[in-house]
Amino acid sequence: MKFYLLLLPATFLFTLQQTALTQNPGDNIFAGIQVHTINIRFLQPNYWDSLTIYYYQGDEQYIPATVIVNGETYDSVGVRFKGQSSFTHPNNKKSFRLSFDEFRSGQRWDGLKGVHVNNCWEDPTLMREKIHLDFCRDAGVAAPRANFTRLLINDTLFAFYSLVEHVDKRFLSSRYIDNTGDLFKAVDGFGTGDTVLSDFRWLGNDTTLYLNRYELKTEESTSGWRKLVAVIDTLNNSITTVSSLPTKVNLNALYKAYATDILFGNLDSYIGTSRNFYSYFHPVTGKLEWIVWDTGLSFGAYPGSGVSNIENLSVTYVRNPIMRPMFGKVLNTPELKYNYLLTICNIHKGFFSQARLFPHIDNIANAIRAYVYEDQRKMFTNQQFETNIVSDITVSSGRKPGLKSFITLRQANVQNQLTNLGVNCNFSVNPGDIVINEFMTQNDSIPDPAGEFDDWIELYNNTTNTINLSGLYLTDDDANPTKWQFPTNTLITPNGFLIVWADENIGQIGLHANFQLSTSGGYIRLSNTDVSILDSISYNLQAANRSMARVPNGTGPFVQGRPTFNAHNGNFIIPDPIMTTIILPQVIQGINGTNSNRIPFAYRSKITGLLANTTYRYLNQIVTSADAATVNGAGNCIYVQSTGDFIRTSSPSLATTGNYGTFTTDATGSFEGWFVTEPTGNARFVPGKYIFMRISINNGSSGTTVEYRVTSNDSIRIVKLTTALSDSTGTGLRCTSSADPKDFVFAYDNTMGAGRPISGSFIESDGSPNTISNNYASFYANSVNGIDGAFGIVLPNALPNGIRRFHRYSLTDGALIATATDGDGIWPSGAWTINPSGGITEIVLTGDDVSLATDISLEKELPSSFLLSQNYPNPFNPMTTISFSLPTEQFVKLEVTNLIGQHIATIINERRPAGVYSLNFDASSLSSGIYFYKFTGGTFVQIKRMTFIK
């Protein structure tokens, strides 16, 4: 958000404050109303003579000077005189151009390479330029920005000036995203009558005929002149102007610029003198964009306009339609003329009013008055400054319309003209008629007409009438409500939909806004032609391939779910399937050159948000954080069956029986079960990587393609079987227990079985071929595979506590059946699990170490109620213990927040059996202070406070 600052008369300078990073170069300089202080220190004694000589030579040559801006020093800044008529200022108050990088490469002021310091020639108020350019900003007209500066030369006050942004590549980047197009500036053409002007008249195909009429600012261009001549050719010679001109020129931008000049009586512009504009060929659309320039003689202040009563200037005024064909052709083509009149109607109604402009004039006047009064070089007196704000003054160069009197008369006159021309400026779109109905920020599934997967916004017409959206605005920035405007004659049918692609590709087929939507959260606003809000939505983090849609359609609140692109949202929306991991080990075996040491990896998850009582096909594989949301992943699947043998496949596919698994949801559309993945030689299994479990699901019928993908939130570390000690190495472990085949076993590094297990797998014999020929580790293939009660897992070599507990869970319902515990990680048989270093030489536990027969004593000493104990010690540094009791098996969560509710850590987030638990919390990375820990178990929730002191 940008804050616009107002200077009080007694204030020397307001410094711009912002809560966010500057978005574009110059944002700090030109925000709001500011008077900057610029002190130019010249090194040479005859600097004024040098500046004058270089000015008359016409080569735009600079001399170096030290420039101090608001107390900050810039060395070797280029300085030169500028201007045409303004150079004749009677009090030698010349205009300047400052180039910060002219002699020192890369030097910038607020990201800008240079600025214009304008002397406000023929403007008694010294604010016409600022008012006009601020109006352009608000009305969505491409133009530079303006503010003010108090100029000192060699530490002595010189005069008060307008400060204006330079039109260069930084300007083009901020306005058009892409700055690689060709930029032309209109020549001044003083003293040439209508013979050498940037008037867009046809002179012939020879590009050299135009060299003295336009100034190409992108000197490296090899195609700019041909593009310019092509536009002039189409404009002057096409017999189908109505269809051909819009292919060459962005007419909406053109209409806005001309409408603004006419509203403000600014005749020192194309419609009058054919000066003071830039033309930019947008590299994406190839169209000519119109950029306003030099508006200091607005409000009818131009001495040579030849118009005696500027307040009554025709809304279709042009000095000579033949000599100014860029506007003359528009006025002589009925369809284009109507679109132009609609544009001036919208801008007049929405922006040009006493209510909107008078307070802005007063604010500027209050901010600059003290500096105007102290300026001894200004052309007019302090009294003329005050009078001309309100009413006319007459001077030697003619009448200077008062700012407020001009607006009052002009507003009424333009309204009368538009009424007489049959242009209705009454807004026909009311809030609720058109709404933002759906939008999507991470689109990988719905292509635009160019085949690209971009952000999109869907509008819906709640009425039974066709509505013309011409002149309405769409934006992602509340501070810039006119960021993108709907083209003329954009229609939305009764109870119909309209898609706007938010992709900045404005040259493609369809409606393409000049902004993109933020996935991390943002804002969308639909505004009327007067910039009043028709609809808006603020949103948070968005999921891939999921939209936010109104439910019920057109009227309801926004709900996230599967997109209903360009279609009715219905009265309900099916939510996204979600995976919740119940038991998820921390490590998985990975490749070591090739993956010939495979060990199966098992986990338990719950999937919700599916159709009730429906059988789905699925694949369970792994992905990395770099994988797109549309990727299934890698790894072989071992499909768990509650009856019969497990099924292993090295060719996962939803199309072939035996290569996919199936599960059936319950009445709530949920399924909870076991999943097993076999690591392969895919690059995702490189040791040291973190991976995620992904389950790819079909449509719940006989579909052979993936409809949904759900992914674990927590990651798993890959370790390879080797003897080295690091966080990416591991050692095998096997045991032949008394457990039943096809149940599941998980190993923990604490005696309570708290937190995520270190490793886990199924108990043999499961019926799948985990053999040498299938690249399994030799210890697993020879001593685990096919042996009832046997299991094999991988342990990380960096395991300071060792394995101190095993849990056995039921195949059918996931219930905890049995446990085995050792107090120090060195098991009775002598098997050492602390920081193992065996690699492919496995640790062997005996059946006496880990029996895992049904544990009938498990139900003894169970707590009778939930309990969250106070942490101990408290206060603590840096470790504390938090204990809680569970009377029944529950999914539990223990998390830590700070004083303002920000999430700090999650200590546990998984299903746990009944029992008493003690978990450690390490706060060494935190600052001293008060924290809260929150325990959730089923419907039981309790919060306690703890104090950390370093």
mmCIF file of N, CA and C in Angstrom, residues 25-30 36-38 67 69-70 72 74 98 100-101 106-115 117 148-149 163:
data_model
loop_
_atom_site.group_PDB
_atom_site.id
_atom_site.type_symbol
_atom_site.label_atom_id
_atom_site.label_comp_id
_atom_site.label_asym_id
_atom_site.label_seq_id
_atom_site.Cartn_x
_atom_site.Cartn_y
_atom_site.Cartn_z
ATOM 1 N N PRO A 25 10.427 2.152 -9.929
ATOM 2 C CA PRO A 25 11.302 3.314 -9.760
ATOM 3 C C PRO A 25 10.479 4.598 -9.691
ATOM 4 N N GLY A 26 10.842 5.472 -8.754
ATOM 5 C CA GLY A 26 10.160 6.748 -8.619
ATOM 6 C C GLY A 26 8.933 6.744 -7.753
ATOM 7 N N ASP A 27 8.541 5.598 -7.219
ATOM 8 C CA ASP A 27 7.336 5.552 -6.380
ATOM 9 C C ASP A 27 7.458 6.464 -5.163
ATOM 10 N N ASN A 28 8.634 6.519 -4.576
ATOM 11 C CA ASN A 28 8.825 7.396 -3.412
ATOM 12 C C ASN A 28 8.817 8.866 -3.810
ATOM 13 N N ILE A 29 9.405 9.180 -4.950
ATOM 14 C CA ILE A 29 9.532 10.570 -5.372
ATOM 15 C C ILE A 29 8.176 11.178 -5.709
ATOM 16 N N PHE A 30 7.341 10.414 -6.403
ATOM 17 C CA PHE A 30 6.132 10.988 -6.982
ATOM 18 C C PHE A 30 4.856 10.630 -6.224
ATOM 19 N N HIS A 36 10.391 18.360 -2.860
ATOM 20 C CA HIS A 36 11.747 17.894 -2.606
ATOM 21 C C HIS A 36 12.709 19.086 -2.611
ATOM 22 N N THR A 37 13.870 18.881 -2.073
ATOM 23 C CA THR A 37 14.917 19.904 -2.106
ATOM 24 C C THR A 37 16.080 19.383 -2.931
ATOM 25 N N ILE A 38 16.411 20.125 -3.995
ATOM 26 C CA ILE A 38 17.526 19.757 -4.862
ATOM 27 C C ILE A 38 18.529 20.908 -4.869
ATOM 28 N N VAL A 67 24.940 16.883 -7.031
ATOM 29 C CA VAL A 67 23.535 17.164 -6.745
ATOM 30 C C VAL A 67 23.178 16.561 -5.395
ATOM 31 N N VAL A 69 20.103 15.772 -3.010
ATOM 32 C CA VAL A 69 18.649 15.633 -3.025
ATOM 33 C C VAL A 69 18.180 15.215 -1.641
ATOM 34 N N ASN A 70 17.404 16.093 -1.015
ATOM 35 C CA ASN A 70 16.874 15.792 0.322
ATOM 36 C C ASN A 70 17.976 15.351 1.275
ATOM 37 N N GLU A 72 20.842 13.858 0.507
ATOM 38 C CA GLU A 72 21.661 12.769 0.003
ATOM 39 C C GLU A 72 22.449 13.242 -1.214
ATOM 40 N N TYR A 74 24.733 13.052 -4.596
ATOM 41 C CA TYR A 74 24.968 12.277 -5.812
ATOM 42 C C TYR A 74 26.095 12.974 -6.584
ATOM 43 N N LEU A 98 18.074 16.590 -15.354
ATOM 44 C CA LEU A 98 19.105 15.961 -14.540
ATOM 45 C C LEU A 98 19.240 14.505 -14.951
ATOM 46 N N PHE A 100 21.253 11.277 -13.686
ATOM 47 C CA PHE A 100 22.080 10.804 -12.583
ATOM 48 C C PHE A 100 23.164 9.831 -13.032
ATOM 49 N N ASP A 101 22.966 9.188 -14.165
ATOM 50 C CA ASP A 101 23.963 8.212 -14.613
ATOM 51 C C ASP A 101 24.747 8.693 -15.829
ATOM 52 N N GLY A 106 25.108 3.563 -13.520
ATOM 53 C CA GLY A 106 24.352 2.865 -12.484
ATOM 54 C C GLY A 106 23.844 3.749 -11.374
ATOM 55 N N GLN A 107 24.212 5.033 -11.370
ATOM 56 C CA GLN A 107 23.736 5.918 -10.306
ATOM 57 C C GLN A 107 22.256 6.220 -10.522
ATOM 58 N N ARG A 108 21.472 6.111 -9.453
ATOM 59 C CA ARG A 108 20.023 6.291 -9.543
ATOM 60 C C ARG A 108 19.503 7.103 -8.355
ATOM 61 N N TRP A 109 18.411 7.824 -8.593
ATOM 62 C CA TRP A 109 17.644 8.427 -7.500
ATOM 63 C C TRP A 109 16.302 7.694 -7.430
ATOM 64 N N ASP A 110 16.113 6.958 -6.354
ATOM 65 C CA ASP A 110 14.896 6.150 -6.187
ATOM 66 C C ASP A 110 14.645 5.274 -7.414
ATOM 67 N N GLY A 111 15.733 4.732 -7.979
ATOM 68 C CA GLY A 111 15.624 3.848 -9.120
ATOM 69 C C GLY A 111 15.543 4.552 -10.464
ATOM 70 N N LEU A 112 15.484 5.893 -10.474
ATOM 71 C CA LEU A 112 15.364 6.635 -11.719
ATOM 72 C C LEU A 112 16.727 7.084 -12.227
ATOM 73 N N LYS A 113 16.890 7.066 -13.538
ATOM 74 C CA LYS A 113 18.131 7.554 -14.148
ATOM 75 C C LYS A 113 18.136 9.070 -14.259
ATOM 76 N N GLY A 114 16.965 9.671 -14.364
ATOM 77 C CA GLY A 114 16.915 11.116 -14.506
ATOM 78 C C GLY A 114 15.525 11.663 -14.298
ATOM 79 N N VAL A 115 15.430 13.007 -14.131
ATOM 80 C CA VAL A 115 14.155 13.687 -13.949
ATOM 81 C C VAL A 115 14.200 15.015 -14.696
ATOM 82 N N VAL A 117 13.184 19.051 -14.437
ATOM 83 C CA VAL A 117 12.903 20.142 -13.498
ATOM 84 C C VAL A 117 12.337 21.289 -14.330
ATOM 85 N N PHE A 148 7.053 18.365 -6.993
ATOM 86 C CA PHE A 148 7.670 19.687 -6.950
ATOM 87 C C PHE A 148 9.051 19.615 -6.315
ATOM 88 N N THR A 149 9.822 20.663 -6.595
ATOM 89 C CA THR A 149 11.134 20.762 -5.953
ATOM 90 C C THR A 149 11.487 22.222 -5.702
ATOM 91 N N LEU A 163 8.531 18.981 -10.819
ATOM 92 C CA LEU A 163 9.442 17.845 -11.003
ATOM 93 C C LEU A 163 8.676 16.744 -11.743
#
